[in-house]
Structures are given as structure tokens and as C-alpha cells.
Amino acid sequence: MATTTMSTLGVVIPCYKYGHFLADCVRSVLDEQPGLDVRVLIIDDASPDDSGEVARKLAAVDPRIEVRVHETNKGHIATYNEGLLEWADTDYVALLSADDRLVPGALVRAAALLDAHPEAGFAYGRPLRFQHGGPLPRARDPKGWSSGTDSVVYPGRWWLDRRFREATGCITSPEVVVRTSLQRTVGGYDPALPHAGDIEMWMRLASHADVGYVRGADQAYYRVHGNNMSTTDFGGQLDDLRQRRIAYRSVLAKCGDRLPDADRLSARVHTRLARFALRRAYRAYDRGRTDVVPVDELVEFAAECLPGYEALAEYRALRLRQRIGARTMPYLQPLVLSAVAERGREWLWWESWKRRGI
């Protein structure tokens, strides 16, 4: 009688000053994924608090946990790669920040999808964001989930094309499980991309394999801190666009031989990024925030991305607002068609983001 070998899954938990979150994070990995052979590596990156000691105490009572404590801080990229490339020898591997946690059964569902679809290089699902200090939102956790009916596998090239078309990521990170052999093939996170390494990694993986998506169930909880740069720092939003451009260019440089339409993809993403920059610039006028939004730098960024940026509708919308004036525009916003349309677009984007998977 044939026996079925259980897949193994390694979870790398990098930690820096997040020792107070570790117990809950590890519990979500080891106590809420029934029937799965899971191992954990906690890497404390020389935290100045007691994070290393907290990690050692957790390992002392559970043999599935290993701990490494750096004597000097190596940074998050080096810490990620240490776990993913040096430690992981399981069938699948996941990277989970110490301040995030998994939804019950998340790893079970991802492993089942990858078991059923060897063509898929990684699997992800919908994460739930929650504010630091607030309660966890209620997660969808269906008991009858099936890898055959509740998952989908997208062709890697199609999924990658969509990323270039949208110029945004659809993954936060804790909801991803990667086939370890593929992770070793594509290599680790790029030190040159400290803020956009995730999106670049997912695209590199997709250039080599198909992409699995867990439907009907939420997969992880992503903690949003009060100092989140993308939501509080307008200069940080420009940095985000710059990092995204570097990430897409990196994928084209590293995987261009696997992308016969690389020139088309490059033109598409640079046009999209230019439009994003100009939209942020003209929305600064709508909201009365030209004193804090780096409008001139956003326009300069658009020009760097697309030499013919002046022909874009977003640039015409910006010029209109500049003629109206920064002090008057917020009061005239209801009378400017593009401003009304933009408010509707932002609402639709937010609603779709809450439901998005691709």
C-alpha cells in the first residue's frame, strides 16, 4: 500500500526589536496549521532589547524552533537571505515578520495548492491589514477549503505582464509560500532594493514558474504601524515610486532573457509610473497639500520615466490646476471634472484593493 509523504515547510521569522510579538507570531505558525510538518527559524538581528532571549525561551520548549542571534546588525535583506538560502531545506519556505501572524490553516492551504500544482512556484492569498494596537479583523477560514476548487494557478508570464501593466504589487509578504527549490534558483533578495525587494522577488519567481492563488480564505495578518512611510510621508511616496522603478528595471535586467517582450513591458511600466507621479502631483492641488507634496520632483520623475509625458492627460490636469492656483483649487474641486473622477477612482481602487488577489 502506497504511503503519502507529508510536505515540509520552513518559516523564517526575522526579528529586530519585535520580541514582544514573537510568541503570538510563532503560535500562529506552529499551533494553527494542523497536519503540516512545519519548522521555524527565528533570526534576531542584534536587537538592543530582549528579543534574542525571548526567542531562546520559545525554542527551549519546542524542538521545531531554531534560533540564531546576530552579534552585530546585518540588516533585513541579509537576514532574509540567511534564512531562505542557508537554512531552508524543506519543500516550501515562507518569510514572516515577527510583528505579523498567519490565519489558521494558511500554510496548510498554500502547501496543498503547491502539492497539487507542481507548475506553481509560489502561492499567496489575501492578507488582512490591521492597525497596530487594534483588534484582528475577522478572517475567512472555510473548513471545506479544497486545492482543487478553491485555488487558481495563473501562468507566470500572464501574472508578470499584469504587474508591469499596473506598476504596483498585490502582495504584502506574510501570505506567500515559495517552493524552496525555486527560491534557490532565483536567489535571494537584492540588497540594492531595501524597500522594494518584495515586489522584485515575486516578479523574478513568476518569470520562472506559474503563480498559485488561494481563493475563499484569508491567509495572513499584516500589521500597519503608525509610522508607515507610504501612508504618512509624502516625500516617502516619491521614494516609493523610485524604488518601484528600480525594482522593475532590476527584473528586466535579471530576467530579460526569459521575457521576449521586455521592451514592451519596459515601456508599459514606465508610462504607468509617470502617470502615477503626475496624478499625485495634481491631487496635491485638489487637497491643498502643495506645501508638503514634492510636486516639482514628481514632475521631474515623470519626465525621467517618459520623455513625452506632456501628452498625458494627467499632465494636462496638473497644468489646469497650476493655472487655477494652489489656494483656490481645493474650493473648486467639485467643479473640475478630473478631480471628481479622481475621487471616484480612488474609492474604487480602495474597494478593489480590499478584495484583490491579482
Short mmCIF file of C-alpha atoms in Angstrom, two decimals:
data_model
loop_
_atom_site.label_atom_id
_atom_site.label_comp_id
_atom_site.label_asym_id
_atom_site.label_seq_id
_atom_site.Cartn_x
_atom_site.Cartn_y
_atom_site.Cartn_z
CA MET A 1 0.00 0.00 0.00
CA ALA A 2 1.46 3.36 -1.08
CA THR A 3 2.07 5.96 1.56
CA THR A 4 1.88 9.71 1.11
CA THR A 5 4.82 11.74 2.35
CA MET A 6 3.85 14.90 4.15
CA SER A 7 5.31 18.06 2.68
CA THR A 8 7.66 20.02 4.88
CA LEU A 9 7.55 23.78 5.30
CA GLY A 10 10.10 26.11 6.84
CA VAL A 11 9.15 29.53 8.17
CA VAL A 12 11.85 32.17 8.57
CA ILE A 13 10.99 34.82 11.17
CA PRO A 14 13.40 37.78 11.11
CA CYS A 15 13.18 39.87 14.25
CA TYR A 16 14.52 43.25 15.25
CA LYS A 17 13.12 44.75 18.45
CA TYR A 18 9.88 42.80 17.99
CA GLY A 19 10.38 40.25 20.76
CA HIS A 20 7.05 41.23 22.32
CA PHE A 21 5.28 39.98 19.17
CA LEU A 22 7.23 36.73 18.80
CA ALA A 23 5.10 34.38 20.89
CA ASP A 24 1.91 35.25 19.01
CA CYS A 25 3.68 35.07 15.63
CA VAL A 26 5.20 31.66 16.35
CA ARG A 27 1.92 30.36 17.78
CA SER A 28 0.17 31.17 14.51
CA VAL A 29 2.78 29.09 12.67
CA LEU A 30 3.12 26.04 14.90
CA ASP A 31 -0.22 25.74 16.70
CA GLU A 32 -2.68 26.76 13.99
CA GLN A 33 -1.54 24.73 10.96
CA PRO A 34 -2.81 21.20 11.68
CA GLY A 35 -1.40 18.20 9.85
CA LEU A 36 1.60 20.03 8.39
CA ASP A 37 5.27 19.39 9.16
CA VAL A 38 6.40 22.94 9.98
CA ARG A 39 9.76 24.17 11.26
CA VAL A 40 10.69 27.67 12.36
CA LEU A 41 13.89 29.67 12.34
CA ILE A 42 13.90 32.89 14.35
CA ILE A 43 16.77 35.20 13.43
CA ASP A 44 17.29 38.06 15.83
CA ASP A 45 19.31 40.76 14.09
CA ALA A 46 21.20 42.02 17.15
CA SER A 47 18.16 43.63 18.76
CA PRO A 48 19.08 46.02 21.59
CA ASP A 49 16.16 44.71 23.68
CA ASP A 50 15.43 41.18 24.96
CA SER A 51 14.20 39.80 21.63
CA GLY A 52 17.01 37.24 21.46
CA GLU A 53 16.23 35.96 24.93
CA VAL A 54 12.52 35.73 24.13
CA ALA A 55 13.35 33.67 21.04
CA ARG A 56 15.58 31.31 23.02
CA LYS A 57 12.85 30.75 25.61
CA LEU A 58 10.40 29.79 22.87
CA ALA A 59 12.90 27.35 21.36
CA ALA A 60 13.60 25.78 24.75
CA VAL A 61 10.08 24.40 24.93
CA ASP A 62 9.55 23.44 21.28
CA PRO A 63 12.10 21.42 19.26
CA ARG A 64 10.58 22.69 16.00
CA ILE A 65 12.07 26.12 16.68
CA GLU A 66 15.68 27.10 15.94
CA VAL A 67 17.21 30.43 16.88
CA ARG A 68 20.07 32.47 15.54
CA VAL A 69 21.15 35.70 17.20
CA HIS A 70 23.46 38.04 15.32
CA GLU A 71 26.24 39.66 17.29
CA THR A 72 26.09 42.70 15.00
CA ASN A 73 23.20 44.05 12.98
CA LYS A 74 23.28 42.77 9.39
CA GLY A 75 20.10 44.44 8.11
CA HIS A 76 16.87 42.89 6.96
CA ILE A 77 17.97 41.83 3.46
CA ALA A 78 20.96 39.82 4.69
CA THR A 79 18.80 38.34 7.44
CA TYR A 80 16.13 37.26 4.95
CA ASN A 81 18.70 35.62 2.69
CA GLU A 82 20.38 33.82 5.56
CA GLY A 83 17.15 32.04 6.36
CA LEU A 84 15.89 31.46 2.85
CA LEU A 85 19.13 30.35 1.21
CA GLU A 86 21.32 28.99 4.03
CA TRP A 87 18.82 27.42 6.41
CA ALA A 88 15.74 26.30 4.50
CA ASP A 89 15.93 22.68 3.34
CA THR A 90 12.19 22.00 3.40
CA ASP A 91 9.87 21.53 0.40
CA TYR A 92 8.45 25.01 0.86
CA VAL A 93 9.55 28.16 2.67
CA ALA A 94 7.84 31.28 3.94
CA LEU A 95 9.12 34.59 5.29
CA LEU A 96 7.11 36.03 8.16
CA SER A 97 7.94 39.22 10.01
CA ALA A 98 7.84 38.88 13.79
CA ASP A 99 5.10 41.52 14.03
CA ASP A 100 2.77 39.74 11.59
CA ARG A 101 0.88 36.48 12.01
CA LEU A 102 -0.86 33.83 9.93
CA VAL A 103 -4.53 32.98 9.67
CA PRO A 104 -5.28 29.46 10.97
CA GLY A 105 -4.74 26.90 8.21
CA ALA A 106 -2.95 29.33 5.89
CA LEU A 107 0.16 27.20 5.45
CA VAL A 108 -1.95 24.07 5.06
CA ARG A 109 -3.85 25.64 2.19
CA ALA A 110 -0.74 27.01 0.47
CA ALA A 111 1.11 23.69 0.76
CA ALA A 112 -1.91 21.80 -0.59
CA LEU A 113 -2.02 24.12 -3.58
CA LEU A 114 1.67 23.66 -4.31
CA ASP A 115 1.40 19.89 -3.81
CA ALA A 116 -1.43 19.74 -6.34
CA HIS A 117 0.21 22.06 -8.86
CA PRO A 118 3.93 21.37 -9.36
CA GLU A 119 4.00 24.01 -12.09
CA ALA A 120 3.32 26.71 -9.48
CA GLY A 121 6.45 28.26 -7.99
CA PHE A 122 4.75 30.08 -5.15
CA ALA A 123 1.32 30.54 -3.63
CA TYR A 124 -0.26 33.53 -1.97
CA GLY A 125 -3.67 34.74 -0.87
CA ARG A 126 -5.40 37.75 0.56
CA PRO A 127 -3.84 39.39 3.63
CA LEU A 128 -5.80 41.35 6.20
CA ARG A 129 -4.33 44.63 7.38
CA PHE A 130 -4.87 45.78 10.92
CA GLN A 131 -3.74 48.81 12.86
CA HIS A 132 -1.10 48.30 15.49
CA GLY A 133 -2.79 48.18 18.87
CA GLY A 134 -6.16 47.34 17.36
CA PRO A 135 -8.07 44.04 17.21
CA LEU A 136 -7.53 41.49 14.48
CA PRO A 137 -10.20 41.66 11.76
CA ARG A 138 -12.33 38.59 11.27
CA ALA A 139 -10.76 36.26 8.71
CA ARG A 140 -12.40 33.96 6.22
CA ASP A 141 -11.35 30.47 7.26
CA PRO A 142 -13.57 27.96 5.44
CA LYS A 143 -13.42 24.42 6.81
CA GLY A 144 -14.13 22.78 3.47
CA TRP A 145 -11.39 24.54 1.51
CA SER A 146 -10.05 22.43 -1.39
CA SER A 147 -6.97 22.97 -3.52
CA GLY A 148 -8.96 21.68 -6.47
CA THR A 149 -11.93 24.05 -6.30
CA ASP A 150 -10.72 26.95 -4.16
CA SER A 151 -7.45 27.82 -5.83
CA VAL A 152 -6.30 29.09 -9.18
CA VAL A 153 -2.95 28.94 -10.94
CA TYR A 154 -2.04 31.85 -13.20
CA PRO A 155 0.54 31.45 -15.97
CA GLY A 156 3.67 33.15 -14.73
CA ARG A 157 4.12 35.30 -17.85
CA TRP A 158 0.49 36.48 -17.67
CA TRP A 159 0.81 37.35 -13.98
CA LEU A 160 4.09 39.15 -14.61
CA ASP A 161 2.58 41.10 -17.51
CA ARG A 162 -0.16 42.30 -15.19
CA ARG A 163 2.40 43.56 -12.66
CA PHE A 164 4.08 45.62 -15.37
CA ARG A 165 0.75 46.89 -16.61
CA GLU A 166 -0.33 48.04 -13.14
CA ALA A 167 3.13 49.02 -11.80
CA THR A 168 2.04 48.01 -8.31
CA GLY A 169 2.34 44.95 -6.13
CA CYS A 170 -0.59 42.85 -4.99
CA ILE A 171 1.31 41.06 -2.22
CA THR A 172 2.40 42.31 1.18
CA SER A 173 4.65 39.32 2.07
CA PRO A 174 3.41 37.24 5.02
CA GLU A 175 0.85 35.44 2.83
CA VAL A 176 3.46 33.94 0.46
CA VAL A 177 4.79 30.36 0.44
CA VAL A 178 7.57 29.59 -2.06
CA ARG A 179 8.85 26.32 -3.45
CA THR A 180 12.31 26.13 -1.86
CA SER A 181 13.99 24.74 -4.97
CA LEU A 182 12.75 27.73 -6.96
CA GLN A 183 13.90 30.15 -4.27
CA ARG A 184 17.39 28.75 -4.61
CA THR A 185 17.21 29.02 -8.40
CA VAL A 186 16.30 32.71 -8.46
CA GLY A 187 18.48 33.61 -5.48
CA GLY A 188 17.84 35.89 -2.54
CA TYR A 189 16.61 39.40 -2.01
CA ASP A 190 18.60 42.16 -3.68
CA PRO A 191 20.50 44.45 -1.23
CA ALA A 192 20.09 47.28 -3.75
CA LEU A 193 16.32 47.18 -3.14
CA PRO A 194 15.84 47.67 0.60
CA HIS A 195 12.29 48.99 0.16
CA ALA A 196 11.08 47.22 -2.99
CA GLY A 197 12.78 43.85 -2.68
CA ASP A 198 9.48 42.04 -2.18
CA ILE A 199 7.81 43.03 -5.44
CA GLU A 200 11.03 42.37 -7.34
CA MET A 201 11.27 38.92 -5.78
CA TRP A 202 7.71 37.93 -6.70
CA MET A 203 8.30 39.01 -10.31
CA ARG A 204 11.56 37.08 -10.52
CA LEU A 205 9.78 33.98 -9.26
CA ALA A 206 6.96 34.48 -11.77
CA SER A 207 9.45 34.69 -14.63
CA HIS A 208 10.43 31.09 -13.82
CA ALA A 209 7.16 29.45 -12.80
CA ASP A 210 3.40 29.83 -12.58
CA VAL A 211 1.68 31.54 -9.66
CA GLY A 212 -0.86 29.96 -7.31
CA TYR A 213 -3.59 31.92 -5.56
CA VAL A 214 -5.64 30.75 -2.57
CA ARG A 215 -9.26 31.79 -3.03
CA GLY A 216 -12.03 31.99 -0.49
CA ALA A 217 -9.79 32.25 2.58
CA ASP A 218 -7.66 34.97 4.10
CA GLN A 219 -4.05 33.94 4.59
CA ALA A 220 -2.26 36.38 6.89
CA TYR A 221 -2.50 39.41 9.13
CA TYR A 222 -0.26 42.35 8.21
CA ARG A 223 0.33 44.89 10.95
CA VAL A 224 0.22 48.55 9.88
CA HIS A 225 2.32 50.72 12.18
CA GLY A 226 1.67 54.40 12.80
CA ASN A 227 4.97 55.38 11.20
CA ASN A 228 4.23 53.53 7.94
CA MET A 229 6.06 55.64 5.35
CA SER A 230 3.65 55.08 2.46
CA THR A 231 0.72 56.46 4.43
CA THR A 232 2.23 59.35 6.37
CA ASP A 233 5.22 60.73 4.45
CA PHE A 234 4.53 62.47 1.13
CA GLY A 235 8.23 62.52 0.33
CA GLY A 236 8.17 58.81 1.04
CA GLN A 237 5.59 58.36 -1.70
CA LEU A 238 8.08 59.71 -4.22
CA ASP A 239 10.72 57.38 -2.80
CA ASP A 240 8.23 54.54 -3.23
CA LEU A 241 7.86 55.35 -6.94
CA ARG A 242 11.62 55.50 -7.34
CA GLN A 243 12.06 52.16 -5.61
CA ARG A 244 9.38 50.59 -7.77
CA ARG A 245 11.12 51.83 -10.92
CA ILE A 246 14.38 50.30 -9.72
CA ALA A 247 12.59 47.03 -8.97
CA TYR A 248 11.05 46.74 -12.44
CA ARG A 249 14.29 47.64 -14.12
CA SER A 250 16.03 45.02 -12.00
CA VAL A 251 13.62 42.33 -13.16
CA LEU A 252 14.16 43.29 -16.78
CA ALA A 253 17.93 43.18 -16.32
CA LYS A 254 17.97 39.85 -14.47
CA CYS A 255 15.21 38.06 -16.35
CA GLY A 256 15.28 39.74 -19.75
CA ASP A 257 16.36 36.53 -21.47
CA ARG A 258 13.13 34.92 -20.23
CA LEU A 259 10.97 37.86 -21.36
CA PRO A 260 10.90 38.13 -25.16
CA ASP A 261 8.67 41.23 -24.94
CA ALA A 262 10.93 43.05 -22.48
CA ASP A 263 10.86 46.32 -24.46
CA ARG A 264 7.06 46.39 -24.40
CA LEU A 265 6.99 45.66 -20.68
CA SER A 266 9.52 48.41 -20.02
CA ALA A 267 7.53 50.99 -21.99
CA ARG A 268 4.33 49.96 -20.25
CA VAL A 269 5.62 50.21 -16.70
CA HIS A 270 7.46 53.49 -17.25
CA THR A 271 4.30 55.04 -18.70
CA ARG A 272 2.31 53.83 -15.74
CA LEU A 273 4.82 55.16 -13.23
CA ALA A 274 4.84 58.55 -14.95
CA ARG A 275 1.06 58.68 -14.70
CA PHE A 276 1.19 57.76 -11.01
CA ALA A 277 3.65 60.58 -10.33
CA LEU A 278 1.63 63.19 -12.19
CA ARG A 279 -1.57 62.07 -10.52
CA ARG A 280 -0.01 62.51 -7.10
CA ALA A 281 1.19 65.93 -8.18
CA TYR A 282 -2.19 67.21 -9.30
CA ARG A 283 -4.02 65.65 -6.37
CA ALA A 284 -1.82 67.79 -4.14
CA TYR A 285 -3.62 70.81 -5.59
CA ASP A 286 -7.04 69.22 -5.04
CA ARG A 287 -6.26 68.57 -1.40
CA GLY A 288 -4.44 71.78 -0.62
CA ARG A 289 -1.18 69.96 0.11
CA THR A 290 1.26 71.52 -2.33
CA ASP A 291 3.28 72.72 0.64
CA VAL A 292 4.11 69.14 1.68
CA VAL A 293 3.90 67.19 -1.59
CA PRO A 294 7.07 67.47 -3.75
CA VAL A 295 5.20 68.45 -6.91
CA ASP A 296 8.26 69.57 -8.92
CA GLU A 297 10.14 66.38 -8.09
CA LEU A 298 7.15 64.26 -9.09
CA VAL A 299 7.03 66.00 -12.46
CA GLU A 300 10.78 65.51 -12.85
CA PHE A 301 10.33 61.81 -12.08
CA ALA A 302 7.60 61.56 -14.73
CA ALA A 303 9.92 63.18 -17.27
CA GLU A 304 12.65 60.66 -16.44
CA CYS A 305 10.21 57.79 -16.97
CA LEU A 306 8.58 59.06 -20.13
CA PRO A 307 10.09 61.71 -22.41
CA GLY A 308 6.66 62.51 -23.88
CA TYR A 309 4.95 62.88 -20.52
CA GLU A 310 3.44 66.27 -21.51
CA ALA A 311 0.98 64.42 -23.77
CA LEU A 312 -0.56 62.52 -20.84
CA ALA A 313 -3.99 63.51 -19.56
CA GLU A 314 -2.54 63.63 -16.05
CA TYR A 315 -0.09 66.35 -17.08
CA ARG A 316 -2.89 68.39 -18.64
CA ALA A 317 -4.84 68.01 -15.39
CA LEU A 318 -1.82 69.28 -13.45
CA ARG A 319 -1.38 72.31 -15.72
CA LEU A 320 -5.04 73.20 -15.28
CA ARG A 321 -4.65 73.18 -11.51
CA GLN A 322 -1.49 75.24 -11.69
CA ARG A 323 -3.37 77.88 -13.67
CA ILE A 324 -6.20 77.87 -11.13
CA GLY A 325 -3.72 78.12 -8.27
CA ALA A 326 -2.91 76.11 -5.18
CA ARG A 327 -5.00 78.28 -2.84
CA THR A 328 -8.14 78.29 -4.98
CA MET A 329 -8.17 74.73 -6.32
CA PRO A 330 -9.43 72.95 -3.15
CA TYR A 331 -12.59 75.11 -3.25
CA LEU A 332 -13.18 74.48 -6.97
CA GLN A 333 -12.55 70.74 -6.77
CA PRO A 334 -16.28 69.82 -7.14
CA LEU A 335 -16.39 71.81 -10.39
CA VAL A 336 -13.34 70.19 -12.03
CA LEU A 337 -14.28 67.00 -13.83
CA SER A 338 -10.92 65.27 -13.41
CA ALA A 339 -10.95 65.95 -9.65
CA VAL A 340 -14.43 64.43 -9.28
CA ALA A 341 -13.39 61.47 -11.41
CA GLU A 342 -10.24 61.02 -9.35
CA ARG A 343 -12.17 60.84 -6.10
CA GLY A 344 -14.35 58.13 -7.62
CA ARG A 345 -11.30 56.30 -8.92
CA GLU A 346 -9.67 56.37 -5.51
CA TRP A 347 -12.81 54.97 -3.90
CA LEU A 348 -13.00 52.16 -6.48
CA TRP A 349 -9.28 51.44 -6.02
CA TRP A 350 -9.73 51.13 -2.27
CA GLU A 351 -12.71 48.80 -2.65
CA SER A 352 -10.87 46.64 -5.19
CA TRP A 353 -7.75 46.60 -3.03
CA LYS A 354 -9.75 45.09 -0.17
CA ARG A 355 -10.85 42.28 -2.49
CA ARG A 356 -7.87 41.97 -4.80
CA GLY A 357 -5.86 38.87 -5.41
CA ILE A 358 -4.02 39.63 -8.64
#
